[in-house]
Short mmCIF file of C-alpha atoms (C1' of nucleotides) in Angstrom, two decimals:
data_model
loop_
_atom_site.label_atom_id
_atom_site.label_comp_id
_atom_site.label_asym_id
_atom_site.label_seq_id
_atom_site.Cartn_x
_atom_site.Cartn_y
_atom_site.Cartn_z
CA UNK Q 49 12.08 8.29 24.25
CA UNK Q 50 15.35 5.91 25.99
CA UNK Q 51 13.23 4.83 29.20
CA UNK Q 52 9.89 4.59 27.11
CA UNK Q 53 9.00 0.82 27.79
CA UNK Q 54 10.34 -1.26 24.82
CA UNK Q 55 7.11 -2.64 23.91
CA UNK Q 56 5.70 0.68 22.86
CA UNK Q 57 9.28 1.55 21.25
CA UNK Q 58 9.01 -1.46 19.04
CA UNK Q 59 5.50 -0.30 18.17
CA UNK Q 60 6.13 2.82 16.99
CA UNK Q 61 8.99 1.74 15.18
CA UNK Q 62 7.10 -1.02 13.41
CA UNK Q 63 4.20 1.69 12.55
CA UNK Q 64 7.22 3.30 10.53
CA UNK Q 65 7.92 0.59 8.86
CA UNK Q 66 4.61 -0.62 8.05
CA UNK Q 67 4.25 3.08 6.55
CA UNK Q 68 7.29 3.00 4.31
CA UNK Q 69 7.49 -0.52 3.27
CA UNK Q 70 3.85 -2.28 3.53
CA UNK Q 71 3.53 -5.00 5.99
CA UNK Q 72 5.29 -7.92 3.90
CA UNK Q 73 8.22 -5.11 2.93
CA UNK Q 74 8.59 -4.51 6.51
CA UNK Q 75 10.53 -7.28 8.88
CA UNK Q 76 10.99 -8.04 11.96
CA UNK Q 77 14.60 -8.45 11.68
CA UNK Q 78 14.41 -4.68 10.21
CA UNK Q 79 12.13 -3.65 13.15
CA UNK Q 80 14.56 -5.04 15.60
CA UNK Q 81 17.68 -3.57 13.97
CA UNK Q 82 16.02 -0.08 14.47
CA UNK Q 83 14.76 -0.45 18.01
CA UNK Q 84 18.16 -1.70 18.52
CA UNK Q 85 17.27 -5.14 20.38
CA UNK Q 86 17.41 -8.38 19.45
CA UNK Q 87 14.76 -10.23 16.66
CA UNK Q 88 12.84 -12.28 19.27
CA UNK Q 89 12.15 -9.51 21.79
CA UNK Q 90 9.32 -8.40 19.02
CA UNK Q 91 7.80 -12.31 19.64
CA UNK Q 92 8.20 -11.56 23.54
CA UNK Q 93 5.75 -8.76 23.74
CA UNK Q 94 3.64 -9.35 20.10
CA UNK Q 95 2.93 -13.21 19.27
CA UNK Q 96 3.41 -12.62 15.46
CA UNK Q 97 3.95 -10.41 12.55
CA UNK Q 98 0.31 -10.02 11.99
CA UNK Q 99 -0.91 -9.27 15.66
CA UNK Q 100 1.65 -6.58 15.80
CA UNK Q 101 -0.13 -5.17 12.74
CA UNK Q 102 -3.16 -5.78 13.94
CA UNK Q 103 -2.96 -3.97 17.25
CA UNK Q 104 -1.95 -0.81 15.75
CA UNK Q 105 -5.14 -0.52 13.44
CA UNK Q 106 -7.58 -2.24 16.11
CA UNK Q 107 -6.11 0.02 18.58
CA UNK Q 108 -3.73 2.88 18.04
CA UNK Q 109 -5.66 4.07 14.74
CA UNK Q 110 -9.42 3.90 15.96
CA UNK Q 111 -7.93 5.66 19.29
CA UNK Q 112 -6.73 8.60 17.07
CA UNK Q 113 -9.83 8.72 15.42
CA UNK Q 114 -12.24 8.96 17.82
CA UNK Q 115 -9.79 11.07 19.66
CA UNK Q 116 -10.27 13.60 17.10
CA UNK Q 117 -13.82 13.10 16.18
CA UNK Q 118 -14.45 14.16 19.66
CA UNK Q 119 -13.57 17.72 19.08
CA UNK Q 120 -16.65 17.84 16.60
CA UNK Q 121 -17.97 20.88 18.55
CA UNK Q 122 -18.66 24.22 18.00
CA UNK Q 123 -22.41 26.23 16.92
CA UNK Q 124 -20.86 27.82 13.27
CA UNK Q 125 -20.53 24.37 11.06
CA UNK Q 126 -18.16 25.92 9.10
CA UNK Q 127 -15.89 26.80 11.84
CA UNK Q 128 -16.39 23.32 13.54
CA UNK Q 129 -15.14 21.24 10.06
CA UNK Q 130 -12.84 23.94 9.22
CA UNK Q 131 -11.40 23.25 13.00
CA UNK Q 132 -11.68 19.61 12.81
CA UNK Q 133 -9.86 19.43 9.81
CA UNK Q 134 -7.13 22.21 11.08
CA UNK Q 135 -6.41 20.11 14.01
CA UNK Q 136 -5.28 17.06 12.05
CA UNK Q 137 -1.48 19.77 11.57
CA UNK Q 138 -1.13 18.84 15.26
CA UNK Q 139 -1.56 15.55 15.65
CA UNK Q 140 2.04 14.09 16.66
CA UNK Q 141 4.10 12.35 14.17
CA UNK Q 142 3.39 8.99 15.58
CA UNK Q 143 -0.26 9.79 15.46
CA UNK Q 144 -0.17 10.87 12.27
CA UNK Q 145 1.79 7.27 10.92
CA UNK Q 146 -0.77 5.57 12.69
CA UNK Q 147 -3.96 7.03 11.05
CA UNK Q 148 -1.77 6.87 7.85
CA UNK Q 149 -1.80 3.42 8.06
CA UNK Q 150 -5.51 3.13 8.80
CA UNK Q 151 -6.09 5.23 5.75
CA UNK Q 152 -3.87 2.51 3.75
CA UNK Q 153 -5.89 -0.60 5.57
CA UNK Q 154 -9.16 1.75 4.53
CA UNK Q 155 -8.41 1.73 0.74
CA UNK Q 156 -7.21 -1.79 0.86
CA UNK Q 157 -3.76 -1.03 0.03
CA UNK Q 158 -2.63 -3.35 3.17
CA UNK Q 159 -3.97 -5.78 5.82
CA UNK Q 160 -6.45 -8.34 5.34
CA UNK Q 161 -9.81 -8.74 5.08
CA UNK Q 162 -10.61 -8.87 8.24
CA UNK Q 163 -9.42 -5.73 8.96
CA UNK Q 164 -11.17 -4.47 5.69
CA UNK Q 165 -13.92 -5.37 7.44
CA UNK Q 166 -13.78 -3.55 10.32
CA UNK Q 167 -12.88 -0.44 7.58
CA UNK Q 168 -16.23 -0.94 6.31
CA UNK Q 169 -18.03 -0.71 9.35
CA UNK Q 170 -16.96 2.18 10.05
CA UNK Q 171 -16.90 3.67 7.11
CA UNK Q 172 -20.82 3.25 7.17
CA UNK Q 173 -20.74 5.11 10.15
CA UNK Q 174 -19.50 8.24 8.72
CA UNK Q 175 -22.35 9.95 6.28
CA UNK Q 176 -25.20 9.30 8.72
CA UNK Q 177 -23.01 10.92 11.66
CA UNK Q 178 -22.58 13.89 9.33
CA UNK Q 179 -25.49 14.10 8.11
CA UNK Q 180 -26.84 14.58 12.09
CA UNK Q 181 -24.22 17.23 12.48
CA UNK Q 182 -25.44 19.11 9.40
CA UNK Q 183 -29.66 18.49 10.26
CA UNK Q 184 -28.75 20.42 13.50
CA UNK Q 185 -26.63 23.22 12.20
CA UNK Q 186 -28.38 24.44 8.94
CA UNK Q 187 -31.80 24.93 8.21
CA UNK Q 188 -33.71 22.27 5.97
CA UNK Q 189 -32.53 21.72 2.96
CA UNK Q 190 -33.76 20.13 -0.34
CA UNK Q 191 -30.22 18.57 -0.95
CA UNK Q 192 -29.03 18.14 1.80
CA UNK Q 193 -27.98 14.34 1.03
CA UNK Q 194 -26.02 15.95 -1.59
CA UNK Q 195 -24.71 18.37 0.45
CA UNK Q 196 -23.57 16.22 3.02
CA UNK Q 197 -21.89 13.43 0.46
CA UNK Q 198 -20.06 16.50 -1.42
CA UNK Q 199 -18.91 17.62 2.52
CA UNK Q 200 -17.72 14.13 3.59
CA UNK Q 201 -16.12 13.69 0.23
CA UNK Q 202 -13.96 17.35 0.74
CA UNK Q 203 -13.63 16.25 4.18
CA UNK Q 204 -11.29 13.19 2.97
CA UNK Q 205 -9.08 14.53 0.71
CA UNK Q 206 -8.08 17.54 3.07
CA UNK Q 207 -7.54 14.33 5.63
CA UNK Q 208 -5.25 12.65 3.05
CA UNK Q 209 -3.70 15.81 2.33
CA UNK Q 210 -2.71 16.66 6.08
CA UNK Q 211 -2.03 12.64 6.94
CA UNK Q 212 -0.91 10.66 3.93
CA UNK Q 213 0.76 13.27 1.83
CA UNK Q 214 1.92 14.74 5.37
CA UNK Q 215 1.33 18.75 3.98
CA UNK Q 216 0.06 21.22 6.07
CA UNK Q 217 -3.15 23.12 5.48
CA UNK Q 218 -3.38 26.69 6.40
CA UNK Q 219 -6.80 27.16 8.09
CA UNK Q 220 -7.93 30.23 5.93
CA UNK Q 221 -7.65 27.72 2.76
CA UNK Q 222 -9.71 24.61 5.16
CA UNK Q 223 -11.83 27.34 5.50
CA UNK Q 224 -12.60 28.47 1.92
CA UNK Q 225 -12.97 24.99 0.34
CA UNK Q 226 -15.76 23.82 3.16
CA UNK Q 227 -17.47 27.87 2.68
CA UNK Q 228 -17.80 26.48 -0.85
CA UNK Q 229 -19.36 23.25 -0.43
CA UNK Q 230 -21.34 24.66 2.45
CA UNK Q 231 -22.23 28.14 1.36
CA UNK Q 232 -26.35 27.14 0.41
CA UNK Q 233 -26.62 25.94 4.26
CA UNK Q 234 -25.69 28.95 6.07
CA UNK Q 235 -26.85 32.36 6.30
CA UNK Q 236 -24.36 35.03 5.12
CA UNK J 187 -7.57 -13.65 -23.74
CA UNK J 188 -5.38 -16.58 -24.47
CA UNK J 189 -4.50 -15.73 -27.51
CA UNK J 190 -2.30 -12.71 -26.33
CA UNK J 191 1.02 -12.54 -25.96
CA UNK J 192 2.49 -13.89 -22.66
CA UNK J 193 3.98 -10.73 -21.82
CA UNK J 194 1.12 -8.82 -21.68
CA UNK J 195 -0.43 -11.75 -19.68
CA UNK J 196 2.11 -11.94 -17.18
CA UNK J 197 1.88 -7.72 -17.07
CA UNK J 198 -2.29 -7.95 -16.32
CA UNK J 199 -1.47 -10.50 -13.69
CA UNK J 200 1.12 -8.86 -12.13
CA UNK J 201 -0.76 -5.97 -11.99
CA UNK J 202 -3.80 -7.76 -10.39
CA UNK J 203 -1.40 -8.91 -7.74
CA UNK J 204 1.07 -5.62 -6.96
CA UNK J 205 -2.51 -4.55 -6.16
CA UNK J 206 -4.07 -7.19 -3.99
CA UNK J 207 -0.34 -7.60 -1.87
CA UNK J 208 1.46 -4.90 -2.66
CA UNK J 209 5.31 -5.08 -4.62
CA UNK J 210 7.15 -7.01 -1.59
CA UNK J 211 3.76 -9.04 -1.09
CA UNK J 212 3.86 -10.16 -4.89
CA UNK J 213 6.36 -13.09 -5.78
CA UNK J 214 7.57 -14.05 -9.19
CA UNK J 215 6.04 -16.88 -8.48
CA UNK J 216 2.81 -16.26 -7.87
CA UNK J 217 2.38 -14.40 -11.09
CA UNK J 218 4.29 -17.52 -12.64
CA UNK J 219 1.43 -19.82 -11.16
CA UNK J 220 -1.84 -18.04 -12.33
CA UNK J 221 0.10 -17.21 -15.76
CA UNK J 222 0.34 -20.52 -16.17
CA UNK J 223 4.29 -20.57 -17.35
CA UNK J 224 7.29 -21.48 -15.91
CA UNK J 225 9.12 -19.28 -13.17
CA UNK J 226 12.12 -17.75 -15.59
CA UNK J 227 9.72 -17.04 -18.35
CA UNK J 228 9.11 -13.91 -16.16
CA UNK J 229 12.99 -13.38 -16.64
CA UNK J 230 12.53 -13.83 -20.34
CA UNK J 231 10.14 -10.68 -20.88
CA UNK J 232 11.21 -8.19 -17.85
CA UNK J 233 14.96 -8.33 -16.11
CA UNK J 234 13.75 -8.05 -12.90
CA UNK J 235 10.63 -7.84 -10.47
CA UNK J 236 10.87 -3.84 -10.44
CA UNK J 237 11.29 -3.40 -14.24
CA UNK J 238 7.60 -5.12 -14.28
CA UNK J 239 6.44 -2.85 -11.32
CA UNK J 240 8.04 0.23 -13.13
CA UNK J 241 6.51 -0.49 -16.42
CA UNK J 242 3.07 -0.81 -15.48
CA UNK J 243 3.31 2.97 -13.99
CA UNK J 244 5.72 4.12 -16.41
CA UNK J 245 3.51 3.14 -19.32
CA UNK J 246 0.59 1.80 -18.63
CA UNK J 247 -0.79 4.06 -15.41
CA UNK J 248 0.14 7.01 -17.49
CA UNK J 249 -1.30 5.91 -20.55
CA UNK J 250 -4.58 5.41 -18.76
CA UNK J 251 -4.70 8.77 -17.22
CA UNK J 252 -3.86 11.13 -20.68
CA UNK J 253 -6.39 8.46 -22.19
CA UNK J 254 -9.23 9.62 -19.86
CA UNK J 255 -7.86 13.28 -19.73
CA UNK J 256 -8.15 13.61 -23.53
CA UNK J 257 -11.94 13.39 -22.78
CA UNK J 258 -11.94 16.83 -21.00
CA UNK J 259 -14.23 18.30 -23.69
CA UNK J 260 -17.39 20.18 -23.85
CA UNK J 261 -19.07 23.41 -23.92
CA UNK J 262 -20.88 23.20 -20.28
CA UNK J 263 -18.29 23.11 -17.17
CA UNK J 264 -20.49 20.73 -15.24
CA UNK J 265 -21.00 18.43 -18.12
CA UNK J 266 -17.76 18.58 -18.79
CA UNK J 267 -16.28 17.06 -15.05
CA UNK J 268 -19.74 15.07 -14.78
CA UNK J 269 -18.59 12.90 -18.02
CA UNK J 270 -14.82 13.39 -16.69
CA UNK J 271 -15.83 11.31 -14.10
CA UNK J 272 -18.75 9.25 -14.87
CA UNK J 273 -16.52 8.03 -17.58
CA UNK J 274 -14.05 5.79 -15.51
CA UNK J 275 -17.13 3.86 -14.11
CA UNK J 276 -16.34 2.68 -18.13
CA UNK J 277 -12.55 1.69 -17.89
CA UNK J 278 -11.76 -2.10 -18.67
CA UNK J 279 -11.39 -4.13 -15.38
CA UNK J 280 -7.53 -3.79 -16.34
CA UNK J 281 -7.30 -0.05 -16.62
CA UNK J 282 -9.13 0.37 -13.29
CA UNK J 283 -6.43 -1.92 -11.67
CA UNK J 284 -3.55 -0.15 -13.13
CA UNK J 285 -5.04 3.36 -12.30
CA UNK J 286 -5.37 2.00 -8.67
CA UNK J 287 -1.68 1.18 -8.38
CA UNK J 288 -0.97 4.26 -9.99
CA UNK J 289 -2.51 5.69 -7.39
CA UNK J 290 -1.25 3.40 -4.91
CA UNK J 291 1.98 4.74 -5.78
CA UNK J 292 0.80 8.37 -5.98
CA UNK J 293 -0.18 8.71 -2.30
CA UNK J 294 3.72 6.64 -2.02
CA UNK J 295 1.87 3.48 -0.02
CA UNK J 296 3.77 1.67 -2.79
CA UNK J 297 7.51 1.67 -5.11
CA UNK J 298 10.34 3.49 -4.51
CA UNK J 299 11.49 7.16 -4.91
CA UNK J 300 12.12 7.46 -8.34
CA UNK J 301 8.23 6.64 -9.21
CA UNK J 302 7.10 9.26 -6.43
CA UNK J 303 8.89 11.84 -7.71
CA UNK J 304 7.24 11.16 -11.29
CA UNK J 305 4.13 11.30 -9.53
CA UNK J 306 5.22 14.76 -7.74
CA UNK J 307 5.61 15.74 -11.46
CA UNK J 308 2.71 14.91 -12.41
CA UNK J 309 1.00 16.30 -9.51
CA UNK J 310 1.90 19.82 -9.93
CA UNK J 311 0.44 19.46 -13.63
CA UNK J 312 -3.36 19.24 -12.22
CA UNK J 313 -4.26 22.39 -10.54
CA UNK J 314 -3.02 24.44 -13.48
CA UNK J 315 -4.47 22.39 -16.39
CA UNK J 316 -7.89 22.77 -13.95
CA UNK J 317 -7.60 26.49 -13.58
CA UNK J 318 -7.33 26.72 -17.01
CA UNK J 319 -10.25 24.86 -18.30
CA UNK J 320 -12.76 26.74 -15.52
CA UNK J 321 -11.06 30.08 -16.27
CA UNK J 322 -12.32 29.21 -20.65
CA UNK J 323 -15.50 28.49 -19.09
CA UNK J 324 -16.66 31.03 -16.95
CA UNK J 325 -16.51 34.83 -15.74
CA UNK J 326 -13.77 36.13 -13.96
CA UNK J 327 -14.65 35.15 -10.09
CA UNK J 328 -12.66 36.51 -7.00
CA UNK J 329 -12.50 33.40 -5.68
CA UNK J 330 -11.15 31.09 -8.41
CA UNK J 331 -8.05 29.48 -6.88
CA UNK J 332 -10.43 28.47 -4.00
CA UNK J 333 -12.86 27.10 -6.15
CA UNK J 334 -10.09 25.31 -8.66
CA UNK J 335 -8.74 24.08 -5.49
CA UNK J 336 -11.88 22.82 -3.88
CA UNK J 337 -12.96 21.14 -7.57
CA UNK J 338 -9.52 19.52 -7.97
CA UNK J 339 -10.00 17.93 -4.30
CA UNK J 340 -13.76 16.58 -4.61
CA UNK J 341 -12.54 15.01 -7.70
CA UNK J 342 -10.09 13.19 -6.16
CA UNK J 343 -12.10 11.34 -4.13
CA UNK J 344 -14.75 11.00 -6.99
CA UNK J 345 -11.86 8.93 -8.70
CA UNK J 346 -10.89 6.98 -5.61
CA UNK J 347 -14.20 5.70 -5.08
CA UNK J 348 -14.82 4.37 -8.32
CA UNK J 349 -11.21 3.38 -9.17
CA UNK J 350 -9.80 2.12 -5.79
CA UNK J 351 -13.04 1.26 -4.16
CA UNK J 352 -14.60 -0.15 -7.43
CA UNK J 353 -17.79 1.50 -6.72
CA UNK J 354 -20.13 2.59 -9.43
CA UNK J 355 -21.13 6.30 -8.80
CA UNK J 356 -24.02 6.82 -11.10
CA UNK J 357 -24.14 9.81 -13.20
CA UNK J 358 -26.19 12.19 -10.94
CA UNK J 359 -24.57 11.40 -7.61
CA UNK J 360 -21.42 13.24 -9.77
CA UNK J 361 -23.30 15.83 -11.41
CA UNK J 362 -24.81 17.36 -7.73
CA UNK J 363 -21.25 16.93 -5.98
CA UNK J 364 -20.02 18.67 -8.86
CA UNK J 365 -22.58 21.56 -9.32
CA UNK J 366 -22.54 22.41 -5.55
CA UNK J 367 -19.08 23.20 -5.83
CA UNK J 368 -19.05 24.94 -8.93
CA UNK J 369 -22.34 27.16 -8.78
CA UNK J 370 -20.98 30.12 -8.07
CA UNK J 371 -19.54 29.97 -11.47
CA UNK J 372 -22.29 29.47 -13.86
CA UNK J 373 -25.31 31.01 -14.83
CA UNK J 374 -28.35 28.99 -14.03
"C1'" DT U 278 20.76 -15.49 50.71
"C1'" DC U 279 18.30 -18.30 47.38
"C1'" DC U 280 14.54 -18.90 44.46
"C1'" DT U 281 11.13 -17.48 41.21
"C1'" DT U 282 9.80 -14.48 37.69
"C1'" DT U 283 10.82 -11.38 34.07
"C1'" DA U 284 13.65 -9.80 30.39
"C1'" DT U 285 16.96 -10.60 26.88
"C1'" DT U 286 20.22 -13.16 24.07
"C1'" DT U 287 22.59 -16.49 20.58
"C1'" DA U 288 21.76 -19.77 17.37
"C1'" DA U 289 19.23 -22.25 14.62
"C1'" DC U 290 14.81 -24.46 12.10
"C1'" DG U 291 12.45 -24.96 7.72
"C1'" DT U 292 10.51 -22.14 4.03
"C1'" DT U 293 10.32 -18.97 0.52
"C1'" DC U 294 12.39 -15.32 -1.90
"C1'" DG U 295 14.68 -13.13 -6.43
"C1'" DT U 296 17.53 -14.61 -9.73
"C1'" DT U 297 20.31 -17.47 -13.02
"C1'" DA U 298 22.65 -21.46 -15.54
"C1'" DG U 299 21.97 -24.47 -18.91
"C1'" DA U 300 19.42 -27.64 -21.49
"C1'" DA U 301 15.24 -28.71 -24.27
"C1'" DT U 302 11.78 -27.34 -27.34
"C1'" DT U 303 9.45 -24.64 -30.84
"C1'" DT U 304 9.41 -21.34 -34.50
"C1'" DT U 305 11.35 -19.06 -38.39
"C1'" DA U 306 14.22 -18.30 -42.38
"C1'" DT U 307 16.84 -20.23 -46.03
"C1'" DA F 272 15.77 -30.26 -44.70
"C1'" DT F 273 18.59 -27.68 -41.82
"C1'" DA F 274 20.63 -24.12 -39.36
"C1'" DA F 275 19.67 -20.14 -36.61
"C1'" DA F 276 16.84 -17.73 -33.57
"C1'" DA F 277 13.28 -17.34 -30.30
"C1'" DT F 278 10.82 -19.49 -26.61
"C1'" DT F 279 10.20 -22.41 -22.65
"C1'" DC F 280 11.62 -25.60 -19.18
"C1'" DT F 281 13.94 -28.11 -14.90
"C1'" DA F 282 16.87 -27.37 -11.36
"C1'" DA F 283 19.40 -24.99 -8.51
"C1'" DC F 284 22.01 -20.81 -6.12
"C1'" DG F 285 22.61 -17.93 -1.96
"C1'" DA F 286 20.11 -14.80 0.78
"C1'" DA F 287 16.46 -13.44 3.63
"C1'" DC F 288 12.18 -14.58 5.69
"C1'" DG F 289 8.95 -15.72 10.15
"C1'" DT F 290 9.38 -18.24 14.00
"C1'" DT F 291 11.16 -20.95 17.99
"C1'" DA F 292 14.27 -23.57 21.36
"C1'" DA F 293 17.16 -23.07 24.82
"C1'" DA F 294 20.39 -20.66 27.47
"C1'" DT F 295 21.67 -16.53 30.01
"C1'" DA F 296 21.16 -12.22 32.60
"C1'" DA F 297 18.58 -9.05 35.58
"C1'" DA F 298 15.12 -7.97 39.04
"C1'" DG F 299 12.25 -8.81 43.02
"C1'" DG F 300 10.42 -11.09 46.99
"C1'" DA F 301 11.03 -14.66 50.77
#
DNA sequence: TCCTTTATTTAACGTTCGTTAGAATTTTAT
DNA sequence: ATAAAATTCTAACGAACGTTAAATAAAGGA
C-alpha cells in the first residue's frame, strides 16, 4: 500500500472519490489531501481532471469486466451464471469501485458523452453474447429471445446488487433466481 | 408552461439539470439562465441549493412512485405487473426525470446520507408489499420468497430501462419477462 | 564529482461557485 | 391614491475551483 507507486495510489484514491462525490463533487485538491501529496503531483502523472476520469473507465473498468466475463465457463448454464454472478463477492474493493463507477458512466449518471458512447457499444454487445451462451447450452427453444432478455435483465440487478449497493449474495439465492428464469431450458 | 409559477419552473429545471450533471455539477446559475430569472430569485423560493435537491426527492420522487404504485390493481398477476410497468412508458417527461434522480439517489450515486437512508426505508417496504400481492393471487408455492425475490429484481431493471434509459419497452416485451418468471404460479 | 533527469513543492493565476445585502419594481389591499 | 406586501433585480462577498509557473529536492549515470 506505502511503496505502491504514487500514480496508482492517486488512482485509486480518485476512484473513491469519483464514487462518493461524482466527478465535479470530487477535487483534486480533495484527492491530493487523501493521498497525502501535494495538488500538482495529480497534473504530473494525469494531464487533467477529465483524463484521470477517463482512464479509469477506458481502462481499469473494461479490464474488470472482461476479467470476469472470462470465467463464463462451465457445461450446466445454471451453474456457470450462478458462478459468474457469485464471483462478483470477491472482486477486491478497488475492483469493485471501479466497475461501480462504470455502472454510474453506464446509466449516465456521470461522464460525458463520449464515454456514454463507448457504454453503448458495449452494451450492444451483451444480449447477442448471451444469447450464444444460451443456443449452446439448452436445447431450442421457441422463446428463447425472451428467455435470454429476462436472463440478462436478472443478470444486472444481481450485478448492481453485489457492486453498487455493495451486498453480498449467497450463492444458493444466485442460484434460485437464475433456476427460475431458466427452468423451461434445462432438463430437470 | 409559462404561465406557471416560477417556482415550479425553476424546480422542473433544476431537476432536468441535478440529472444531466449531477448536485455538485448543477449551479444556481445555470438553472437561473434557462429559467430565465435573475440569480437570487432562486434564493427567493428555496434557502439553499440542497433544500431544492431535497424537495424534489422528498416530495416530488415520492409522490411519483405511490402515484404509479396506486395502480397495482387487477385480478390476473401478470396483468397486473405487465400494466405496473408498461404504465411508466406513460409518465410526463417531468415525472420520468424526477423518478430517475430518485433513483439516482436510491443506488446513493447522488445527495447525502439523510436521503439514502429514506431510500433504505423505503427499500425494505418493496419485497413485503410484493409478497403480499403474489401470495392474494396465487396457491401456496414452496418457493415463494425465491420467486418474490426474483420478480422484485426483473422489475427493477424493467423500470431502469424505461425511466433512466428512456427506452420504450412495449407491452409484450414486459408481459414475456414477466410470465417466465412467474409461471410457476399460475394456472395456464 | 558534476550534470541531467525525475520527482515534488510553494505560491499563485483567473474563474466560478453558493450565498447575501440592499435597492427597485410590481402587485395587492384599503 | 397610497401604503404595505410580495416579487425581482444589480452587484458584490469570500471561498473554492482547475490549472500552471517556477523553484527546489532527490536520484542516477558519466
Amino acid at each position: 500500500m506505502t511503496d505502491k507507486d504514487l500514480r496508482d495510489r492517486i488512482k485509486e484514491v480518485a476512484v473513491k472519490q469519483f464514487n462518493a462525490n461524482g466527478y465535479y463533487g470530487t477535487t483534486i485538491r480533495n484527492i491530493a489531501n487523501e493521498v497525502k501529496c501535494s495538488l500538482p503531483m495529480i497534473y504530473y502523472y494525469y494531464n487533467n481532471k477529465k483524463e484521470l476520469f477517463d482512464e479509469i473507465i477506458k481502462k481499469d473498468f473494461f479490464n474488470v469486466v472482461k476479467k470476469q466475463a472470462s470465467h463464463l465457463k462451465s457445461d450446466n448454464i445454471i451453474d456457470l451464471y450462478t458462478k459468474f454472478i457469485y464471483n462478483l463477492n470477491a472482486l477486491s474493493d478497488y475492483e469493485k469501485l471501479v466497475y461501480r463507477l462504470g455502472i454510474k458512466v453506464y446509466l449516465s449518471f456521470d461522464g460525458d458523452e463520449e464515454l456514454m458512447n463507448l457504454m453503448d457499444e458495449w452494451e450492444k454487445s451483451i444480449l447477442p453474447r448471451h444469447r450464444e451462451i444460451l443456443k449452446s447450452h439448452t436445447k431450442n427453444l421457441d422463446n428463447e429471445k425472451a428467455i435470454v432478455r429476462t436472463l440478462v435483465h436478472l443478470l444486472e440487478t444481481l450485478i448492481e446488487n453485489i457492486v453498487v449497493k455493495n451486498r453480498y449474495l449467497p450463492e444458493d439465492e444466485i442460484r434460485e433466481e437464475i433456476s427460475i428464469v431458466l427452468q423451461g431450458c434445462v432438463a430437470k
